[in-house]
PDB file of C-alpha atoms in Angstrom:
ATOM      1  CA  MET A  28     151.742 116.718  85.797  1.00 80.00           C
ATOM      2  CA  PRO A  29     155.460 116.668  85.108  1.00 89.00           C
ATOM      3  CA  THR A  30     156.767 117.329  81.603  1.00 93.00           C
ATOM      4  CA  PRO A  31     158.510 114.500  79.700  1.00 93.00           C
ATOM      5  CA  SER A  32     161.885 115.978  80.655  1.00 94.00           C
ATOM      6  CA  MET A  33     160.866 116.164  84.320  1.00 96.00           C
ATOM      7  CA  GLU A  34     159.677 112.563  84.089  1.00 96.00           C
ATOM      8  CA  ASP A  35     163.091 111.451  82.815  1.00 95.00           C
ATOM      9  CA  TYR A  36     164.783 113.098  85.790  1.00 96.00           C
ATOM     10  CA  ILE A  37     162.310 111.771  88.350  1.00 97.00           C
ATOM     11  CA  GLU A  38     162.593 108.261  86.902  1.00 96.00           C
ATOM     12  CA  GLN A  39     166.393 108.349  86.959  1.00 96.00           C
ATOM     13  CA  ILE A  40     166.529 109.794  90.483  1.00 96.00           C
ATOM     14  CA  TYR A  41     164.138 107.090  91.670  1.00 97.00           C
ATOM     15  CA  ILE A  42     166.300 104.372  90.069  1.00 97.00           C
ATOM     16  CA  LEU A  43     169.513 105.762  91.559  1.00 95.00           C
ATOM     17  CA  ILE A  44     168.017 105.981  95.039  1.00 95.00           C
ATOM     18  CA  GLU A  45     166.668 102.427  94.747  1.00 95.00           C
ATOM     19  CA  GLU A  46     170.030 101.087  93.541  1.00 95.00           C
ATOM     20  CA  LYS A  47     172.500 103.142  95.594  1.00 92.00           C
ATOM     21  CA  GLY A  48     170.460 104.686  98.388  1.00 91.00           C
ATOM     22  CA  TYR A  49     171.179 108.198  97.108  1.00 90.00           C
ATOM     23  CA  ALA A  50     171.271 110.290  93.947  1.00 92.00           C
ATOM     24  CA  ARG A  51     173.955 112.907  93.404  1.00 91.00           C
ATOM     25  CA  VAL A  52     173.874 115.576  90.703  1.00 92.00           C
ATOM     26  CA  SER A  53     176.926 113.992  89.068  1.00 92.00           C
ATOM     27  CA  ASP A  54     175.259 110.544  89.004  1.00 93.00           C
ATOM     28  CA  ILE A  55     172.096 111.958  87.457  1.00 95.00           C
ATOM     29  CA  ALA A  56     174.108 113.891  84.861  1.00 96.00           C
ATOM     30  CA  GLU A  57     176.054 110.780  83.899  1.00 96.00           C
ATOM     31  CA  ALA A  58     172.951 108.587  83.685  1.00 95.00           C
ATOM     32  CA  LEU A  59     171.062 111.091  81.510  1.00 95.00           C
ATOM     33  CA  SER A  60     174.122 112.250  79.508  1.00 95.00           C
ATOM     34  CA  VAL A  61     173.598 115.897  80.419  1.00 96.00           C
ATOM     35  CA  HIS A  62     175.723 118.575  82.072  1.00 97.00           C
ATOM     36  CA  PRO A  63     175.638 118.833  85.868  1.00 94.00           C
ATOM     37  CA  SER A  64     174.443 122.443  85.532  1.00 95.00           C
ATOM     38  CA  SER A  65     171.356 121.178  83.650  1.00 96.00           C
ATOM     39  CA  VAL A  66     170.701 118.686  86.434  1.00 95.00           C
ATOM     40  CA  THR A  67     170.986 121.407  89.082  1.00 93.00           C
ATOM     41  CA  LYS A  68     168.443 123.592  87.243  1.00 95.00           C
ATOM     42  CA  MET A  69     165.999 120.711  86.872  1.00 97.00           C
ATOM     43  CA  VAL A  70     166.466 119.544  90.459  1.00 96.00           C
ATOM     44  CA  GLN A  71     165.677 123.077  91.642  1.00 95.00           C
ATOM     45  CA  LYS A  72     162.502 123.050  89.524  1.00 96.00           C
ATOM     46  CA  LEU A  73     161.525 119.614  90.858  1.00 97.00           C
ATOM     47  CA  ASP A  74     162.105 120.925  94.378  1.00 96.00           C
ATOM     48  CA  LYS A  75     159.880 123.933  93.682  1.00 96.00           C
ATOM     49  CA  ASP A  76     157.169 121.604  92.311  1.00 97.00           C
ATOM     50  CA  GLU A  77     157.492 119.392  95.422  1.00 96.00           C
ATOM     51  CA  TYR A  78     158.727 116.216  93.729  1.00 97.00           C
ATOM     52  CA  LEU A  79     161.903 116.272  95.789  1.00 96.00           C
ATOM     53  CA  ILE A  80     163.763 118.180  98.463  1.00 94.00           C
ATOM     54  CA  TYR A  81     167.115 119.558  97.356  1.00 92.00           C
ATOM     55  CA  GLU A  82     169.733 121.110  99.583  1.00 84.00           C
ATOM     56  CA  LYS A  83     172.785 122.504  97.816  1.00 80.00           C
ATOM     57  CA  TYR A  84     175.910 120.466  98.616  1.00 78.00           C
ATOM     58  CA  ARG A  85     173.853 118.019 100.693  1.00 79.00           C
ATOM     59  CA  GLY A  86     171.942 116.052  98.110  1.00 81.00           C
ATOM     60  CA  LEU A  87     168.313 115.350  97.494  1.00 92.00           C
ATOM     61  CA  ILE A  88     165.471 113.088  98.527  1.00 92.00           C
ATOM     62  CA  LEU A  89     162.209 112.340  96.794  1.00 96.00           C
ATOM     63  CA  THR A  90     159.029 113.506  98.478  1.00 96.00           C
ATOM     64  CA  PRO A  91     156.168 110.997  98.783  1.00 97.00           C
ATOM     65  CA  LYS A  92     154.729 112.612  95.618  1.00 97.00           C
ATOM     66  CA  GLY A  93     158.093 112.166  93.835  1.00 97.00           C
ATOM     67  CA  LYS A  94     158.443 108.552  94.992  1.00 97.00           C
ATOM     68  CA  LYS A  95     154.943 107.697  93.805  1.00 97.00           C
ATOM     69  CA  ILE A  96     155.549 109.207  90.365  1.00 96.00           C
ATOM     70  CA  GLY A  97     159.063 107.702  90.152  1.00 97.00           C
ATOM     71  CA  LYS A  98     157.756 104.228  90.922  1.00 97.00           C
ATOM     72  CA  ARG A  99     155.013 104.590  88.307  1.00 96.00           C
ATOM     73  CA  LEU A 100     157.480 105.858  85.684  1.00 97.00           C
ATOM     74  CA  VAL A 101     159.812 102.913  86.271  1.00 96.00           C
ATOM     75  CA  TYR A 102     156.808 100.562  86.031  1.00 97.00           C
ATOM     76  CA  ARG A 103     155.786 102.200  82.729  1.00 97.00           C
ATOM     77  CA  HIS A 104     159.269 101.800  81.282  1.00 96.00           C
ATOM     78  CA  GLU A 105     159.627  98.169  82.398  1.00 97.00           C
ATOM     79  CA  LEU A 106     156.134  97.289  81.162  1.00 98.00           C
ATOM     80  CA  LEU A 107     156.827  98.774  77.733  1.00 98.00           C
ATOM     81  CA  GLU A 108     160.115  96.837  77.511  1.00 97.00           C
ATOM     82  CA  GLN A 109     158.231  93.667  78.481  1.00 97.00           C
ATOM     83  CA  PHE A 110     155.577  94.429  75.846  1.00 97.00           C
ATOM     84  CA  MET A 111     158.200  95.014  73.145  1.00 97.00           C
ATOM     85  CA  ARG A 112     159.868  91.680  73.953  1.00 96.00           C
ATOM     86  CA  LEU A 113     156.497  89.946  73.942  1.00 94.00           C
ATOM     87  CA  ILE A 114     155.580  91.234  70.494  1.00 94.00           C
ATOM     88  CA  GLY A 115     158.988  90.237  69.147  1.00 93.00           C
ATOM     89  CA  VAL A 116     160.841  93.541  68.780  1.00 95.00           C
ATOM     90  CA  ASP A 117     164.587  92.993  68.330  1.00 95.00           C
ATOM     91  CA  GLU A 118     166.330  93.285  71.691  1.00 96.00           C
ATOM     92  CA  GLU A 119     168.797  95.924  70.484  1.00 97.00           C
ATOM     93  CA  LYS A 120     165.908  98.198  69.437  1.00 97.00           C
ATOM     94  CA  ILE A 121     163.757  97.909  72.560  1.00 97.00           C
ATOM     95  CA  TYR A 122     165.358 100.603  74.739  1.00 94.00           C
ATOM     96  CA  ASN A 123     165.248 103.309  72.058  1.00 94.00           C
ATOM     97  CA  ASP A 124     161.721 102.340  71.037  1.00 96.00           C
ATOM     98  CA  VAL A 125     160.524 102.582  74.636  1.00 96.00           C
ATOM     99  CA  GLU A 126     162.300 105.926  75.103  1.00 92.00           C
ATOM    100  CA  GLY A 127     160.602 107.134  71.936  1.00 92.00           C
ATOM    101  CA  ILE A 128     157.050 106.264  72.934  1.00 95.00           C
ATOM    102  CA  GLU A 129     156.803 106.226  76.725  1.00 94.00           C
ATOM    103  CA  HIS A 130     156.011 109.945  77.098  1.00 92.00           C
ATOM    104  CA  HIS A 131     153.406 109.878  74.345  1.00 94.00           C
ATOM    105  CA  LEU A 132     151.081 107.263  75.804  1.00 95.00           C
ATOM    106  CA  SER A 133     148.297 108.002  78.261  1.00 94.00           C
ATOM    107  CA  TRP A 134     148.175 106.111  81.537  1.00 94.00           C
ATOM    108  CA  ASN A 135     145.007 104.496  80.212  1.00 97.00           C
ATOM    109  CA  ALA A 136     146.988 103.145  77.227  1.00 97.00           C
ATOM    110  CA  ILE A 137     149.721 101.920  79.600  1.00 97.00           C
ATOM    111  CA  ASP A 138     147.108 100.095  81.681  1.00 96.00           C
ATOM    112  CA  ARG A 139     145.633  98.458  78.555  1.00 97.00           C
ATOM    113  CA  ILE A 140     149.112  97.363  77.427  1.00 97.00           C
ATOM    114  CA  GLY A 141     149.542  95.864  80.901  1.00 97.00           C
ATOM    115  CA  ASP A 142     146.290  93.964  80.405  1.00 97.00           C
ATOM    116  CA  LEU A 143     147.498  92.691  77.020  1.00 96.00           C
ATOM    117  CA  VAL A 144     150.840  91.550  78.428  1.00 96.00           C
ATOM    118  CA  GLN A 145     149.003  89.761  81.234  1.00 97.00           C
ATOM    119  CA  PHE A 146     146.635  88.145  78.693  1.00 96.00           C
ATOM    120  CA  PHE A 147     149.507  86.742  76.630  1.00 95.00           C
ATOM    121  CA  GLU A 148     151.689  85.702  79.552  1.00 93.00           C
ATOM    122  CA  SER A 149     148.847  83.912  81.350  1.00 96.00           C
ATOM    123  CA  ASP A 150     148.748  81.288  78.572  1.00 94.00           C
ATOM    124  CA  GLU A 151     151.942  80.288  76.765  1.00 92.00           C
ATOM    125  CA  ALA A 152     149.862  78.976  73.844  1.00 95.00           C
ATOM    126  CA  ARG A 153     148.850  82.575  73.069  1.00 94.00           C
ATOM    127  CA  VAL A 154     152.505  83.604  72.794  1.00 93.00           C
ATOM    128  CA  ASP A 155     153.189  80.549  70.612  1.00 94.00           C
ATOM    129  CA  THR A 156     150.277  81.523  68.331  1.00 95.00           C
ATOM    130  CA  LEU A 157     151.637  85.073  68.047  1.00 93.00           C
ATOM    131  CA  ARG A 158     155.108  83.745  67.155  1.00 93.00           C
ATOM    132  CA  ALA A 159     153.583  81.468  64.496  1.00 94.00           C
ATOM    133  CA  ILE A 160     151.712  84.425  62.965  1.00 94.00           C
ATOM    134  CA  GLN A 161     154.906  86.508  62.978  1.00 92.00           C
ATOM    135  CA  LYS A 162     156.874  83.713  61.328  1.00 92.00           C
ATOM    136  CA  GLN A 163     154.205  83.304  58.642  1.00 92.00           C
ATOM    137  CA  ASN A 164     154.125  87.061  57.983  1.00 92.00           C
ATOM    138  CA  GLU A 165     157.920  87.144  57.659  1.00 88.00           C
ATOM    139  CA  GLN A 166     157.784  84.277  55.153  1.00 88.00           C
ATOM    140  CA  ASP A 167     155.000  86.010  53.214  1.00 87.00           C
ATOM    141  CA  ASN A 168     157.029  89.242  53.101  1.00 86.00           C
ATOM    142  CA  GLU A 169     160.067  87.399  51.710  1.00 84.00           C
ATOM    143  CA  SER A 170     158.135  85.980  48.761  1.00 74.00           C
TER     144      SER A 170
END
């Protein structure tokens, strides 16, 4: 299994390839706010671990293993953002909250969160009930 740092790189590489058709070291560095030399070291490690194929000065491509993990990591991130919105987390806090927890949850927990999101979104009345509870709790906390 990849480390959390490896996951961040794989996820970002997957996103860049999906959006642009390619991922350059400079693009990855900019997206992750790291130095290009750090990207090169990690890309070499990911190549060694068979998540991608890297050729110096030519670029990189994800292996089937890398694509599968990248797709799942993007799904995890998007699902957690969806979950945070659903439970009423302030929009400006969602990204950092997701970044803070995504590496610490098991895939089983991610799947259960997916089930919960599906449960709420399959019936708008459930979301309305949750909002009413939240509103009541906020009023109770103010008194």
